[in-house]
Coordinates of C-alpha atoms in Angstrom, one line a residue:
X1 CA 26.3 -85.3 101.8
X2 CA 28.7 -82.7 100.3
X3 CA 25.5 -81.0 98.1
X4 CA 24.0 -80.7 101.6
X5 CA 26.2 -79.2 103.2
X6 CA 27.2 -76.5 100.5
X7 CA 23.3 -76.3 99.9
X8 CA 23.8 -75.2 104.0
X9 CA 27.1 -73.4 103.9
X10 CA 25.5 -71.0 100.6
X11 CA 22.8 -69.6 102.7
X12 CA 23.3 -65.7 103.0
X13 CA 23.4 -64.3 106.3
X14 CA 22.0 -61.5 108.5
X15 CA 24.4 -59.1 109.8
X16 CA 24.7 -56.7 112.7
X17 CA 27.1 -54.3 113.1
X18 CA 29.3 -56.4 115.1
X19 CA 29.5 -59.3 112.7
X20 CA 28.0 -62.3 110.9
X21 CA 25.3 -64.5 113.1
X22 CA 23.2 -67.0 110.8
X23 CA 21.9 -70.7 111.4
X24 CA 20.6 -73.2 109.0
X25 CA 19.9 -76.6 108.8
X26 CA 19.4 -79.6 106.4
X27 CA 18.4 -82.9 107.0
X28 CA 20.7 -85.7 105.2
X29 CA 20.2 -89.9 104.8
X30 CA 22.7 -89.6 107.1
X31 CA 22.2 -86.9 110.4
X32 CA 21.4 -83.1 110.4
X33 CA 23.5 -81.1 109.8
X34 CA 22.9 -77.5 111.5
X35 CA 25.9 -75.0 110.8
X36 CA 26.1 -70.8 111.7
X37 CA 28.1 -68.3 111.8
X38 CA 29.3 -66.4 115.0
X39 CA 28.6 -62.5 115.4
X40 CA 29.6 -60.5 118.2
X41 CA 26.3 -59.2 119.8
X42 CA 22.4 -60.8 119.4
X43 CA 21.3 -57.2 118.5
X44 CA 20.1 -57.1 114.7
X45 CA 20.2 -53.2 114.9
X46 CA 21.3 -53.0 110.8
X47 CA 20.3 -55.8 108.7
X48 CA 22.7 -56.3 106.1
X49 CA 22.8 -58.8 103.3
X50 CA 26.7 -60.6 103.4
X51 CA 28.7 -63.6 103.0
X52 CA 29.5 -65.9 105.7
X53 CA 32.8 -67.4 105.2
X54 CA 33.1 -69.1 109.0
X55 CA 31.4 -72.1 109.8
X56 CA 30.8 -74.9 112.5
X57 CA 28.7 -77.8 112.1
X58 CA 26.7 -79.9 115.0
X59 CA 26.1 -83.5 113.8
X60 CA 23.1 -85.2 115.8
X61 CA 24.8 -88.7 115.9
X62 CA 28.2 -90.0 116.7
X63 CA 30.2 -89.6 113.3
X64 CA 31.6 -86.7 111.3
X65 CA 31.6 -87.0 107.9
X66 CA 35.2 -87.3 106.4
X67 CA 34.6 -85.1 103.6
X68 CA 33.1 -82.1 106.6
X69 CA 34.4 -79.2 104.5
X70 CA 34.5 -76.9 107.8
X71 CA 35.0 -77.8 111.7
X72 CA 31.9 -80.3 113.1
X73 CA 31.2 -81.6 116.5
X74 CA 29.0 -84.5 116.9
X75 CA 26.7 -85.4 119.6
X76 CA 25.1 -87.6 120.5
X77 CA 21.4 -87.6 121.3
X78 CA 21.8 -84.1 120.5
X79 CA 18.7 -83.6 119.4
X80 CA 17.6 -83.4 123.3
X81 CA 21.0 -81.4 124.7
X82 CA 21.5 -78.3 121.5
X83 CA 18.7 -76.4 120.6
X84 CA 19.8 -76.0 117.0
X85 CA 19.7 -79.1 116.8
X86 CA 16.6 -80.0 118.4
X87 CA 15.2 -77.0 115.9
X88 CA 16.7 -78.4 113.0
X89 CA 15.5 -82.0 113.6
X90 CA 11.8 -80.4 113.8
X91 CA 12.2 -78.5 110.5
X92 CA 13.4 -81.3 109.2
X93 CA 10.9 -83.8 110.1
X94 CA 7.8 -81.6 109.4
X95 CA 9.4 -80.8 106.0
X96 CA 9.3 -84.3 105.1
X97 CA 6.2 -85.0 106.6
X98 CA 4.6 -82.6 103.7
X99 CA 7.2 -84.2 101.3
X100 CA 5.3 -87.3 101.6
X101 CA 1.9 -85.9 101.1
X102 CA 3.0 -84.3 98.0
X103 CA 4.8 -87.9 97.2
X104 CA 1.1 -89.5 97.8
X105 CA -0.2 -87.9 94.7
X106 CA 2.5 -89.4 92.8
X107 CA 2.6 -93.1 94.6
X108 CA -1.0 -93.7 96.0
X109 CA -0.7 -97.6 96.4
X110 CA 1.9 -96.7 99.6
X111 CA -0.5 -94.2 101.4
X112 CA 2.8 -91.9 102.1
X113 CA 0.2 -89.4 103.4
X114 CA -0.7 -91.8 106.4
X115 CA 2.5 -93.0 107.7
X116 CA 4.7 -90.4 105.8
X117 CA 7.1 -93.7 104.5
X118 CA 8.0 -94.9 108.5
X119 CA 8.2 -99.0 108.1
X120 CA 4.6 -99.7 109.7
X121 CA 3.3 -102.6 108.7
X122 CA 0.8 -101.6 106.2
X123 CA 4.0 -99.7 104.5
X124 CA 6.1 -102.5 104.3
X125 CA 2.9 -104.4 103.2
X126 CA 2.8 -102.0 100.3
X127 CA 6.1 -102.4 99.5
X128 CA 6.0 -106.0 99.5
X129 CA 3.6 -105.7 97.1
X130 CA 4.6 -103.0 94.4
X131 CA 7.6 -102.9 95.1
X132 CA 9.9 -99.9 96.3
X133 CA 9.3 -96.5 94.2
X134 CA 12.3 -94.4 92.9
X135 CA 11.6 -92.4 96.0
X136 CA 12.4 -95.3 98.6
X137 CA 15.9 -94.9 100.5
X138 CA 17.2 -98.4 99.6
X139 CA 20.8 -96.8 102.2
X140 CA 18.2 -98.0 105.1
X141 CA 16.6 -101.4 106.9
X142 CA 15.0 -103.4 105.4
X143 CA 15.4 -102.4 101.9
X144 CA 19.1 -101.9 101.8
X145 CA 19.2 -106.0 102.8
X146 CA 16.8 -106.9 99.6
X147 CA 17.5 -107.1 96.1
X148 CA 15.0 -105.2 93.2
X149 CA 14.6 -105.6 89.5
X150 CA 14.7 -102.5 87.2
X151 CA 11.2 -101.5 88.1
X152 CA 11.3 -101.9 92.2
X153 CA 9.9 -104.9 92.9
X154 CA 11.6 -107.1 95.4
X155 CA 13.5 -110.7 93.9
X156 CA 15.0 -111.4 97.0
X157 CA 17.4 -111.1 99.8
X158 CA 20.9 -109.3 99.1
X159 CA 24.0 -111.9 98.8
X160 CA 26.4 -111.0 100.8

């Protein structure tokens, strides 16, 4: 979470006279995270390269991270009620949708480039058969309830 967010918080900004105005957005395991800066005026008159030192941070979800290195406000459903957030979730998801056609090449047998790694039932078909791949989120259902030997292959439920 933290690499993502100073990944985010490292992006230089655009600046107009008035002051710093810049938006970004990365997509996490856990929400997205969309942060800017706040100029005075919409007017990009003089672009300038700078840095942006103040930050806010709109979490689609209901929980801030604890470690949040700058003030955050989450939302719910807030895909559908922010627009930065709404763009950010788009970026994000058409991002990894051509991460998982690159990831085909590399992991055929799962047909990433088909269902881009959602739990159809031809995935988790796949799965159940080769196993997961090093690139399989094993934070999220079902995986993170099974157990896998060194090479991904499932040997059972988790204890708990």
């Amino acid at each position: 979470m933290r690499m993502a967010v100073e990944g985010v918080m490292g992006v230089r900004s655009i600046s107009s006279g008035g002051g710093d105005n810049v938006a970004s957005a990365k997509r996490t395991e856990v929400s997205y995270i969309v942060t800017g800066g706040v100029g005075d005026d919409d007017d990009v008159a003089k672009a300038t390269t700078t840095e942006t030192t103040s930050y806010h941070a709109l979490i689609d979800g209901n929980k801030i991270p604890k470690d949040m290195p700058c003030e955050a406000e989450s939302m719910t459903k807030g895909d559908g009620r922010e627009y930065s957030i709404g763009a950010a979730s788009i970026l994000a998801k058409v991002t990894r949708d051509r991460l998982m056609h690159e990831y085909d090449k590399l992991y055929p047998e799962y047909n990433l480039s088909q269902h881009k790694g959602y739990p159809t039932a031809a995935h988790m078909s796949a799965v159940g058969k080769f196993g997961a791949s090093p690139i399989h989120r094993r934070t999220f259902a079902p995986l993170k309830h099974w157990e896998f030997d060194k090479h991904g292959k499932i040997i059972g439920d988790k204890k708990s």
